[in-house]
Each structure stands twice: as structure tokens, then as C-alpha cells.
Coordinates of C-alpha atoms in Angstrom, one line a residue:
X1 CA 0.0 0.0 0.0
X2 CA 1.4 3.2 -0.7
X3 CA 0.8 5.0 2.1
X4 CA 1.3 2.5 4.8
X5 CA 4.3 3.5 7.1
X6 CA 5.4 0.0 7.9
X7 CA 5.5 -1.1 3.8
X8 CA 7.3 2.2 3.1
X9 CA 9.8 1.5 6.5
X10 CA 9.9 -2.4 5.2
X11 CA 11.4 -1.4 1.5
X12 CA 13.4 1.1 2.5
X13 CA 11.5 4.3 1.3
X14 CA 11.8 5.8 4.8
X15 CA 15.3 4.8 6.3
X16 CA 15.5 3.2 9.0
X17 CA 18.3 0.6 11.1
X18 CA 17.4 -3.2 10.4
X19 CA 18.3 -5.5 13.5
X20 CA 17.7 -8.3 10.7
X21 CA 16.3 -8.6 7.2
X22 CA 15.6 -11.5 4.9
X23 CA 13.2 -11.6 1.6
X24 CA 10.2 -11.6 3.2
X25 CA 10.5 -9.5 6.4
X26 CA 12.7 -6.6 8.2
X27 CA 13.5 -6.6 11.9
X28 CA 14.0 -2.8 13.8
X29 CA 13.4 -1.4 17.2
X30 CA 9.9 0.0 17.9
X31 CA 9.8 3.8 17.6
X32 CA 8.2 3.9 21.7
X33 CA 9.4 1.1 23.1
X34 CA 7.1 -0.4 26.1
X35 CA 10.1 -2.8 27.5
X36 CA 13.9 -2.1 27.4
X37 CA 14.1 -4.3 23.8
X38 CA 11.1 -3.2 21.7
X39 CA 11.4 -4.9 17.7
X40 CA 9.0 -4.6 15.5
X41 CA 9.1 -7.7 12.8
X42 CA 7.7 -7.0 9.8
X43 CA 6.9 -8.9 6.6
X44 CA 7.2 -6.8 3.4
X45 CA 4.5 -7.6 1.4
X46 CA 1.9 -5.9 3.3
X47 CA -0.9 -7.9 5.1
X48 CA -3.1 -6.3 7.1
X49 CA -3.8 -8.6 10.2
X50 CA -2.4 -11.8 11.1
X51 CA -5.8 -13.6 9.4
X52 CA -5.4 -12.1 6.4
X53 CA -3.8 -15.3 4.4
X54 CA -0.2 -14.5 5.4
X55 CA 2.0 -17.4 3.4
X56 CA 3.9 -20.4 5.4
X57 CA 7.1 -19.1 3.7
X58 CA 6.6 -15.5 5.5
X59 CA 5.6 -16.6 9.0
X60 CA 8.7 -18.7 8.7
X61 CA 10.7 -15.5 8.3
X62 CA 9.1 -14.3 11.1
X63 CA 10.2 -17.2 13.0
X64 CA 14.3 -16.9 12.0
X65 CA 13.9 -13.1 12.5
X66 CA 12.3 -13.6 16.3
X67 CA 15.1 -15.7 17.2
X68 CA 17.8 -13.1 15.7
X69 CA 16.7 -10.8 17.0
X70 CA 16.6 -12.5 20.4
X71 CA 20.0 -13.8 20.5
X72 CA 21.1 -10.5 19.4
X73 CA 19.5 -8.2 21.9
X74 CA 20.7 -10.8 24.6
X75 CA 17.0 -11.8 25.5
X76 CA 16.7 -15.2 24.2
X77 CA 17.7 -16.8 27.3
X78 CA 16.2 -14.4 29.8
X79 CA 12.8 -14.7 27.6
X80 CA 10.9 -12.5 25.8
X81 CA 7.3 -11.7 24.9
X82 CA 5.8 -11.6 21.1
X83 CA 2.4 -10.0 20.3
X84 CA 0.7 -9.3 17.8
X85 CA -2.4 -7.0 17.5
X86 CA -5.1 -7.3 15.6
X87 CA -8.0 -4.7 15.0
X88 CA -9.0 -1.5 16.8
X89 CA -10.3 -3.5 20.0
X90 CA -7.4 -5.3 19.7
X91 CA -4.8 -2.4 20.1
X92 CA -3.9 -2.6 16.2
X93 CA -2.6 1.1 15.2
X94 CA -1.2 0.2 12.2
X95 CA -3.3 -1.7 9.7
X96 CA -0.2 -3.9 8.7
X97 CA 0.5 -7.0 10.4
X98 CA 3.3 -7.0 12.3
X99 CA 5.0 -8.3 16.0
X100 CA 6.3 -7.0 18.6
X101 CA 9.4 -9.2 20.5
X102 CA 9.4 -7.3 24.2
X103 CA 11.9 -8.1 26.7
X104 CA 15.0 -6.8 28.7
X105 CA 12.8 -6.8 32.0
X106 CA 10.5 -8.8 34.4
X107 CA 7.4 -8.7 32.5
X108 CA 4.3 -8.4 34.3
X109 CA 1.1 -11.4 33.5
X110 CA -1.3 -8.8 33.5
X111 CA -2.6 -9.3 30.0
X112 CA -6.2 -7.3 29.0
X113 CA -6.8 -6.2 32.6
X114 CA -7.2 -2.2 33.5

């Protein structure tokens, strides 16, 4: 889409610092980060949930980049959250799929709760 932020960050219209990249997704750190390590992984071919037919090929990149970028923010062992949103209930702000790896702190188990 050509006004969607992540497809323009994800093909390098708008620079930005990859933490990893393959063919079908780019890796960088969340704008606002929530947790000490905040990534963002990305596929590049713009979906824009994660129901929306995403191909077994490009959730396998997301895979290989989670555990990249993991091993190279030093949270892999410690542990590490991945979320994705989905929707405006959901917390979705950007109508592009994409997850967030949080980590580099306790994390609390509150999830949903006010």
C-alpha cells in the first residue's frame, strides 16, 4: 500500500536501522518502546492482520527473525514476549501485520486487565 508506514519502512523508502532482514520480512526497534528491547518484525508484502492469508514461507521469516533478533539483543535466554495486535479492540494502530518481541525486563502477567 502506498501510504502505509510499515510497507514504506519495510522497502526502505523511509530509512530506518534493520536489526535483521531476509526476503520476506525486516526486523528494527519500535519507535516507543514499552520494554527495554522493543522490535518490531515486519513482513514486506503488506498484510493487514495476522488472518489475512499470510503465506507459510513469510511466517517462517518471522520465526528466523524472532530468534535473531533475540540472540542478538541478549533476550533469548532471559525470555521475551511476542504480540501481535489485531484490529482496533485489539490495540492494532497500524493496519499492517506486524509483532512486537518485548523483553530486557520482568514482564508483568497482567494481560487485558485495566
Amino acid at each position: 500500500m502506498s501510504d502505509c508506514i510499515f510497507c514504506k519502512l519495510a522497502n526502505k523508502e523511509i530509512p530506518t536501522d534493520f536489526l535483521y532482514e531476509d526476503e520476506n520480512v525486516v526486523a528494527f526497534n519500535d519507535l516507543h518502546p514499552l520494554t527495554p528491547v522493543h522490535v518490531l518484525v515486519v513482513p514486506k508484502k503488506h498484510y493487514d492482520n495476522i488472518i489475512d492469508g499470510i503465506p507459510a514461507n513469510t511466517l517462517e521469516s518471522v520465526t528466523k527473525a524472532i530468534a535473531a533478533v533475540t540472540e542478538k539483543t541478549g533476550i533469548k535466554e532471559s525470555g521475551f514476549r511476542v504480540i501481535t495486535n489485531t484490529g482496533e479492540h485489539g490495540g492494532q494502530s497500524i493496519n499492517h501485520v506486524h509483532f512486537h518481541v518485548l523483553g530486557g525486563r520482568q514482564l508483568d502477567d497482567a494481560m487485558g486487565e485495566e
